[in-house]
Short mmCIF file of C-alpha atoms in Angstrom, two decimals:
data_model
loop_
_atom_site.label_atom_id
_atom_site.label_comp_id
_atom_site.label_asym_id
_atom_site.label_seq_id
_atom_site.Cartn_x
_atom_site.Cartn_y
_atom_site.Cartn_z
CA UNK G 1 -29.54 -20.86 36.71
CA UNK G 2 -28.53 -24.59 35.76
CA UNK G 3 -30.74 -23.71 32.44
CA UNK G 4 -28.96 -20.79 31.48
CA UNK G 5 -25.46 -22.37 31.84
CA UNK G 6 -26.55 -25.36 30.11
CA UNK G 7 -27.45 -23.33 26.98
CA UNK G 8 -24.13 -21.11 27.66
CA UNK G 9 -21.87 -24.60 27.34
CA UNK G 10 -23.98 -25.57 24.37
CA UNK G 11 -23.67 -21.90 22.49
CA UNK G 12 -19.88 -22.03 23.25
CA UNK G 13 -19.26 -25.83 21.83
CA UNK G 14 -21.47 -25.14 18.63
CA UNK G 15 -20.37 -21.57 17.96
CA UNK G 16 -17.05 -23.04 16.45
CA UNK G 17 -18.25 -25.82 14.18
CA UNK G 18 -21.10 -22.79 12.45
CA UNK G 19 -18.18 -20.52 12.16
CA UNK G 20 -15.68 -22.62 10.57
CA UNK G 21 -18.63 -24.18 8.43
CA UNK G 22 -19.92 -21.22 7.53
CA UNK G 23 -16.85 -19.28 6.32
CA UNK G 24 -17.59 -21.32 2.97
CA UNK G 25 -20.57 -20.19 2.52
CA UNK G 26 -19.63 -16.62 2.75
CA UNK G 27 -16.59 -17.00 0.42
CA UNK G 28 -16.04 -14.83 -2.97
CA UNK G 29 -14.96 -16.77 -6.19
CA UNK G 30 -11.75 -15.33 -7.18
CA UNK G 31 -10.42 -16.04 -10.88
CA UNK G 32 -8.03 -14.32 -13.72
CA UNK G 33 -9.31 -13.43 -17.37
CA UNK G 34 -6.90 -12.68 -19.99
CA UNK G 35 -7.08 -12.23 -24.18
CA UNK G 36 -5.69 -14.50 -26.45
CA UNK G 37 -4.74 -14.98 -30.13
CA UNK G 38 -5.67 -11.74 -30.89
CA UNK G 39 -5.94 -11.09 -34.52
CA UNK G 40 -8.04 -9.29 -37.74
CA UNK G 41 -10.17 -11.47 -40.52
CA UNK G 42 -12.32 -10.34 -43.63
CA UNK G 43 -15.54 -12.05 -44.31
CA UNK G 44 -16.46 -10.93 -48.28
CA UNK G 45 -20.38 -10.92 -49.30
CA UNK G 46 -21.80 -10.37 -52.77
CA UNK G 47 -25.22 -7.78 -52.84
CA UNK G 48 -26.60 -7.24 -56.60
CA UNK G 49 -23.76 -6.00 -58.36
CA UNK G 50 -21.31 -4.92 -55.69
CA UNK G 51 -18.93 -6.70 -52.80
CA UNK G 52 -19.85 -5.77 -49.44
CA UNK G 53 -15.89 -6.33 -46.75
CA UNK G 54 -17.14 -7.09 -43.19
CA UNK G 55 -13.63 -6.89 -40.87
CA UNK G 56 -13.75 -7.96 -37.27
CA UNK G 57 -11.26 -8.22 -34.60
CA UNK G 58 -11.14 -11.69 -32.92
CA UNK G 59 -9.95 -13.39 -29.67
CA UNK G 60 -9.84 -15.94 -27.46
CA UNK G 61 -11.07 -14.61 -23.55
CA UNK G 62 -9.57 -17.27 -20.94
CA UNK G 63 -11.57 -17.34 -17.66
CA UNK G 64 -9.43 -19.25 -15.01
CA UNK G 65 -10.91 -19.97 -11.40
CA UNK G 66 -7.79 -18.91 -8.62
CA UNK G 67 -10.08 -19.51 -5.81
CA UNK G 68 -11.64 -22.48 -3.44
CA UNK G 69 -15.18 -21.94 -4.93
CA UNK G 70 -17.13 -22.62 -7.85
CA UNK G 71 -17.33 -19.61 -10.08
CA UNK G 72 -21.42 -20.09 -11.26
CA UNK G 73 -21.24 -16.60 -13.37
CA UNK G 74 -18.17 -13.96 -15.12
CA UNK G 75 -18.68 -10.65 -16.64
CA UNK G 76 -16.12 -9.51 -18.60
CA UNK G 77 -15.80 -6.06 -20.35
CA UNK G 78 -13.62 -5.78 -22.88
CA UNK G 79 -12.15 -2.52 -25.22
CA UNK G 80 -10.81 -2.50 -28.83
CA UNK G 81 -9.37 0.85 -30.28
CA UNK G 82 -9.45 1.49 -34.03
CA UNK G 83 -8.17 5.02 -35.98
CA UNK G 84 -11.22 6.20 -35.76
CA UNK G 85 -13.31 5.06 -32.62
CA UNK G 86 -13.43 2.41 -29.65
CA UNK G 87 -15.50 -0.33 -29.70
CA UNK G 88 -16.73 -1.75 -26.37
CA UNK G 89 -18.39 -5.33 -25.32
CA UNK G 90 -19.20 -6.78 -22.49
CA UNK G 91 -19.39 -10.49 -22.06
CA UNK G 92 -21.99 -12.35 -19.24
CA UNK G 93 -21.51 -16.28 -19.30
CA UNK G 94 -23.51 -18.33 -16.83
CA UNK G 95 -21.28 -21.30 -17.23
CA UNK G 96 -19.87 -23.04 -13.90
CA UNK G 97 -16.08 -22.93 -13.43
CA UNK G 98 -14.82 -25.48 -11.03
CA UNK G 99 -11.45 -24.33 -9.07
CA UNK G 100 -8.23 -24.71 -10.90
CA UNK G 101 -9.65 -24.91 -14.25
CA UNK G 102 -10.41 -22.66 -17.21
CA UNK G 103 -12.86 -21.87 -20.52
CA UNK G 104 -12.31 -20.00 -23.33
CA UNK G 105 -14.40 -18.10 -25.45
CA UNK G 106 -14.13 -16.50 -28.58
CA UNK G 107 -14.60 -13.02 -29.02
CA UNK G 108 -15.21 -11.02 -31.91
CA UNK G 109 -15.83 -7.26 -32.61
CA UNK G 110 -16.92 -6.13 -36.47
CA UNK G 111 -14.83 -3.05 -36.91
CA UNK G 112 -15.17 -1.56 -40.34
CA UNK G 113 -17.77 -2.23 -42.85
CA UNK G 114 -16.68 -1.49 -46.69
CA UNK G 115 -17.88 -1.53 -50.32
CA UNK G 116 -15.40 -2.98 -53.19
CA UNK G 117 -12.11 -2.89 -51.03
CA UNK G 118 -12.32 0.61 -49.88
CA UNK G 119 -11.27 -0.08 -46.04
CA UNK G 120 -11.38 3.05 -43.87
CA UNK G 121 -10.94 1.72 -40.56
CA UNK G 122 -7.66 0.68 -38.69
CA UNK G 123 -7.11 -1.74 -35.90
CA UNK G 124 -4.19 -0.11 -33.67
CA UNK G 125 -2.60 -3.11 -32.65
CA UNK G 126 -2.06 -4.25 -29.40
CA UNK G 127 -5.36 -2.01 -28.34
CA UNK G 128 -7.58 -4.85 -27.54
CA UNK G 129 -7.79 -5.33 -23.58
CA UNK G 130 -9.92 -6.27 -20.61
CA UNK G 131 -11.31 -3.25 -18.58
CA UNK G 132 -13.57 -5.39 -15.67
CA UNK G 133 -14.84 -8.56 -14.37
CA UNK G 134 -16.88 -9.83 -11.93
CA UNK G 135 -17.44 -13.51 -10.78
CA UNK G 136 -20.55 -14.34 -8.82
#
């Protein structure tokens, strides 16, 4: 019986010390993502005899780490709305976050494609916005 209550006293003084230790390991990063300077540019190519208009929609995604841990990976979807459609992108970055700080990254969506200044396609403004993330 002096066996069993031996290993009963140990269980009960190391119990605490694994549970408080451990908490860390079971943690979940926890961080913010927002879009910023949002706005349109035209990039102009000459083919043969005619001028090809690429637009896009740019931004600036801001990944900041609110929690204790390291974030190690963030997956952010994002959603632009034209006139005519909705463009969607998602974003995976494997780049370590440490707590309290941020990245950025640009972002950029091509939105409208068009021969000698004939643009069809219309950014709605303000349309531009995240719709999930994940940190791992």
């Amino acid at each position: 019986m002096k066996t069993y209550s031996k290993i009963i006293i140990l269980l009960l003084l190391i119990f605490p010390f694994f549970t408080f230790c451990g908490c860390k390991f079971f943690e979940n990063p926890f961080g913010e993502a927002e879009l910023l300077s949002v706005y349109s540019s035209e990039s102009e190519y000459k083919i043969e005899n005619k001028t090809e208009y690429i637009r896009y929609l740019n931004a600036t995604l801001k990944i900041t780490n609110t929690g204790k841990i390291d974030i190690y990976n963030s997956t952010v979807s994002i959603q632009a709305d034209t006139d005519k459609r909705t463009y969607y992108k998602t974003l995976s970055f494997d780049i370590t976050i440490k707590p309290s700080t941020s990245i950025y990254i640009p972002v950029q969506f091509e939105i409208d494609t068009h021969t000698n200044g004939s643009s069809t396609e219309k950014w709605k403004d303000e349309t531009i916005k995240i719709t999930g993330v994940s940190y791992k």
